Amino acid sequence: MDDLRNSIRRFTEERDWEQFHSPKNLAMALSVEVAEIVEHFQWLTEEQSQNLPPEKLARVREEIGDVTIYLTELAEKLGIDLLEAAKAKLEINSKKYPASLVKGKAAKYTEYR
Amino acid sequence: MDDLRNSIRRFTEERDWEQFHSPKNLAMALSVEVAEIVEHFQWLTEEQSQNLPPEKLARVREEIGDVTIYLTELAEKLGIDLLEAAKAKLEINSKKYPASLVKGKAAKYTEYR
Amino acid sequence: MDDLRNSIRRFTEERDWEQFHSPKNLAMALSVEVAEIVEHFQWLTEEQSQNLPPEKLARVREEIGDVTIYLTELAEKLGIDLLEAAKAKLEINSKKYPASLVKGKAAKYTEYR
Amino acid sequence: MDDLRNSIRRFTEERDWEQFHSPKNLAMALSVEVAEIVEHFQWLTEEQSQNLPPEKLARVREEIGDVTIYLTELAEKLGIDLLEAAKAKLEINSKKYPASLVKGKAAKYTEYR
C-alpha cells in the first residue's frame, strides 16, 4: 500500500498534474472510472457477471486498477487511511444492520439500507 | 488487507447476504457509494474541497470506507488482487501518458485521456 | 418543456443559486441523482425491477424528477435542446448498431457497445 | 416527446433488445452515460466548463442525447411521465428549501441538501 501511494505520487508529480487533482476533481474521476466497471456488467445477467470470459475479466481488472488508484489518491489528499476507514465503517455497518434482524431477507435488506 | 477481506466475508456471511452480492450488484453498490462521496463535493469550489471542516471530513471518511469495502469485495469475487491491479494499471498509464508529452498541460491532459 | 425550463430558472434565481450551478457542478449533481435511482435497483433481480411496489415506485419517480431537473438545467446552460440532442443521437446509434448485425444477440450487443 | 418515445421503441424493437432493457439494466446504462458527461468536465475549472470549445460541446451534446434516451426509456418502462415527475419534484424541492432560509448561502445550501 505504501508502495502504491509512492508510485502514484511520483506518477502525478512527473506529469505536473497535482494542479488538477483537487479532492473535488478526484471524486469526479473516481466516479467516471467506477462507471467503466459498471459498463462491463450493465447488460449481463447476475449469473453471467459471475463467469466473465478471460478477456472481459482482464479489462475489468484494468478498470478496478484505475478505481483503486484514484481512491488511494483521494484518501491520501484528505489524510485518510483507506484500510482504517474501511474497518471503522464495517464496525458501524455491523451495528446498523444486526444479523438477527436482516439475515437473508432481501426485503428487509433493501429496506434497511 | 487480509484482515479487511476476512472481516467483510464474515459480515456478509453472518447476514446471509452472499445471495445478493453478485459482481453485477456489487458494481452498482460501488457506484452508489462513490456518488455519496461526490455529493459532499458537488457545490464546493476546488479550494474548499481541499479544506473540509472536520465534521464533513468525518462523513467523507465514512463514504470512503464504504467504497473500499465494496471495491475489496468485488475484487475478491472476481479473483483480482486490488493492489496488484492498481500497480499494473499505473504501469500502463505511465506508457499511455508519457511525461514528456503531457507535462503540466491541462489541454493536452484532457485530450489524452 | 418550456414550462419546466421556466420553473427551474425561477426556482434557482429565487434562491440565488445560479452561482453554484456551473456546468461542472450540474454534471456532478446529475450523477448523484442518477445514483439515487440506481440505489433503488441495486439488490433487486431484473424481474423485481419490473414490478416495483407502489411505495418504491413513488420514490423512484421522485429521483427521476430530480434527474430530469438537473439534465434540463445542464442542457439549457450549454445551449443544448434536450429532445433534439436525443433524436440526433438516436440517428447516430442507428447507424452504429445496424439491426442486421446486432439483432437479439447479447454477446454481439455487449461487444458492439 | 411522443416522437422521441416512439423512435426509441422502434430502435429497441428492431434490434430485439427489449430483453436486455429491464429497469435495473436501464438504470445502470443511465449512470454510465452520465459518467461520460462528467468525464468531459472532470479536469476543467468551473469557468472553463462555462465556455466549452465547439468540438467538446458537440461531444457533450451527444452524451446528453444518450442520457435523455435512457432516461426516457426508463421512465416509460415504469409508467412515469418525465415532465410531470420533474414538475412534481420541483414543487417538493420548493417547500424543502424555502428561499427565505437558503438564499445565496453556500453553507446553508450544502447543509440543507
Coordinates of C-alpha atoms in Angstrom, one line a residue, chain C residues 1 3-4 7-8 11 14-17 19-25 27 30-31 34 37-38 41-42 44-46 49-50 52 57 60-62 64-71 74-75 78 80 82-90 92-94 97-99 102-106 109 113, chain D residues 1 3-4 7-8 11 14-17 19-25 27 30-31 34 37-38 41-42 44-46 49-50 52 57 60-62 64-71 74-75 78 80 82-90 92-94 97-99 102-106 109 113:
Chain C
M1 CA -40.8 21.5 -21.6
D3 CA -42.8 25.4 -18.7
L4 CA -40.4 23.2 -16.9
S7 CA -40.0 26.9 -13.4
I8 CA -36.4 25.7 -12.9
F11 CA -36.6 28.2 -8.6
E14 CA -35.2 32.9 -6.1
R15 CA -32.6 31.1 -4.1
D16 CA -29.7 32.9 -5.7
W17 CA -28.2 29.5 -6.5
Q19 CA -23.6 31.0 -8.6
F20 CA -23.2 27.2 -7.7
H21 CA -24.8 25.9 -10.9
S22 CA -21.8 25.8 -13.3
P23 CA -22.0 23.0 -15.9
K24 CA -19.2 21.2 -14.0
N25 CA -21.2 21.2 -10.8
A27 CA -22.9 17.4 -14.1
L30 CA -26.8 14.9 -12.1
S31 CA -24.6 11.9 -11.4
V34 CA -28.8 9.1 -11.0
I37 CA -32.2 5.8 -8.9
V38 CA -29.6 3.0 -9.1
F41 CA -32.5 -1.2 -8.0
Q42 CA -29.1 -2.5 -6.8
L44 CA -33.3 -6.4 -6.9
T45 CA -33.4 -9.0 -9.5
E46 CA -34.2 -7.8 -13.0
S49 CA -37.2 -4.3 -11.1
Q50 CA -40.1 -4.7 -13.5
L52 CA -41.9 -2.3 -8.1
L57 CA -42.2 3.3 -7.4
V60 CA -38.1 6.3 -7.9
R61 CA -40.4 8.8 -9.6
E62 CA -39.1 11.5 -7.3
I64 CA -36.4 10.6 -11.9
G65 CA -37.8 14.0 -11.3
D66 CA -34.6 15.3 -9.9
V67 CA -32.5 13.8 -12.7
T68 CA -34.8 15.4 -15.3
I69 CA -34.5 18.8 -13.5
Y70 CA -30.7 18.7 -13.5
L71 CA -30.5 17.4 -17.0
L74 CA -27.4 21.5 -17.7
A75 CA -28.7 21.3 -21.3
L78 CA -24.9 24.7 -22.6
I80 CA -28.5 22.4 -26.0
L82 CA -32.7 18.0 -25.0
L83 CA -35.1 16.5 -27.4
E84 CA -33.1 17.5 -30.5
A85 CA -29.9 16.1 -28.9
A86 CA -31.7 12.8 -28.2
K87 CA -33.1 12.5 -31.7
A88 CA -29.8 13.3 -33.3
K89 CA -28.0 10.7 -31.1
L90 CA -30.6 8.0 -31.9
I92 CA -26.1 8.1 -34.9
N93 CA -26.8 5.0 -32.8
S94 CA -29.0 3.5 -35.6
Y97 CA -25.5 -0.6 -34.4
P98 CA -27.2 -1.9 -37.6
A99 CA -30.2 -4.1 -36.8
V102 CA -26.7 -6.9 -33.7
K103 CA -30.3 -8.3 -33.6
G104 CA -31.1 -10.1 -30.4
K105 CA -27.5 -11.1 -29.6
A106 CA -26.4 -10.3 -26.1
Y109 CA -24.6 -6.3 -28.3
R113 CA -21.3 -1.1 -27.3
Chain D
M1 CA -41.5 13.9 -26.6
D3 CA -42.0 11.3 -31.2
L4 CA -38.9 10.5 -29.2
S7 CA -38.4 6.4 -32.1
I8 CA -36.7 4.8 -29.1
F11 CA -35.0 1.4 -32.3
E14 CA -35.8 -3.6 -34.5
R15 CA -32.7 -4.9 -32.6
D16 CA -34.7 -7.2 -30.3
W17 CA -33.0 -5.6 -27.4
Q19 CA -34.9 -8.5 -23.4
F20 CA -31.8 -6.6 -22.0
H21 CA -33.7 -3.4 -21.1
S22 CA -35.1 -4.2 -17.6
P23 CA -35.4 -1.1 -15.4
K24 CA -32.4 -2.4 -13.4
N25 CA -30.2 -2.5 -16.5
A27 CA -30.6 2.4 -14.5
L30 CA -28.1 5.7 -17.5
S31 CA -25.4 6.0 -14.9
V34 CA -24.0 10.3 -17.2
I37 CA -20.8 13.7 -19.4
V38 CA -18.9 14.0 -16.1
F41 CA -15.8 18.2 -17.1
Q42 CA -13.6 16.4 -14.6
L44 CA -11.9 21.7 -16.1
T45 CA -12.3 24.6 -13.8
E46 CA -15.9 25.8 -13.3
S49 CA -17.0 24.4 -18.0
Q50 CA -19.0 27.5 -18.9
L52 CA -16.6 24.8 -23.9
L57 CA -19.6 20.9 -26.8
V60 CA -21.1 16.7 -24.6
R61 CA -24.3 17.1 -26.7
E62 CA -24.0 13.5 -27.9
I64 CA -26.6 14.4 -23.2
G65 CA -28.5 12.8 -26.1
D66 CA -27.7 9.3 -24.8
V67 CA -28.7 10.2 -21.2
T68 CA -32.0 11.6 -22.5
I69 CA -32.7 8.4 -24.4
Y70 CA -32.1 6.1 -21.5
L71 CA -34.0 8.3 -19.1
L74 CA -36.6 4.0 -18.1
A75 CA -39.5 6.4 -17.3
L78 CA -42.0 2.4 -15.2
I80 CA -43.7 7.6 -15.4
L82 CA -40.8 12.6 -17.3
L83 CA -42.1 16.2 -17.3
E84 CA -44.8 15.5 -14.8
A85 CA -42.3 13.9 -12.5
A86 CA -39.9 16.8 -12.8
K87 CA -42.7 19.4 -12.1
A88 CA -43.9 17.5 -9.1
K89 CA -40.4 17.2 -7.7
L90 CA -39.7 20.9 -8.2
I92 CA -41.4 19.3 -3.3
N93 CA -38.0 21.0 -3.5
S94 CA -39.6 24.4 -3.3
Y97 CA -35.6 24.6 0.6
P98 CA -37.6 27.8 1.3
A99 CA -35.9 30.8 -0.5
V102 CA -31.3 29.2 1.9
K103 CA -30.9 32.2 -0.3
G104 CA -27.4 32.6 -1.7
K105 CA -25.8 30.7 1.1
A106 CA -23.4 28.0 0.0
Y109 CA -27.3 25.2 0.8
R113 CA -29.2 19.1 0.8

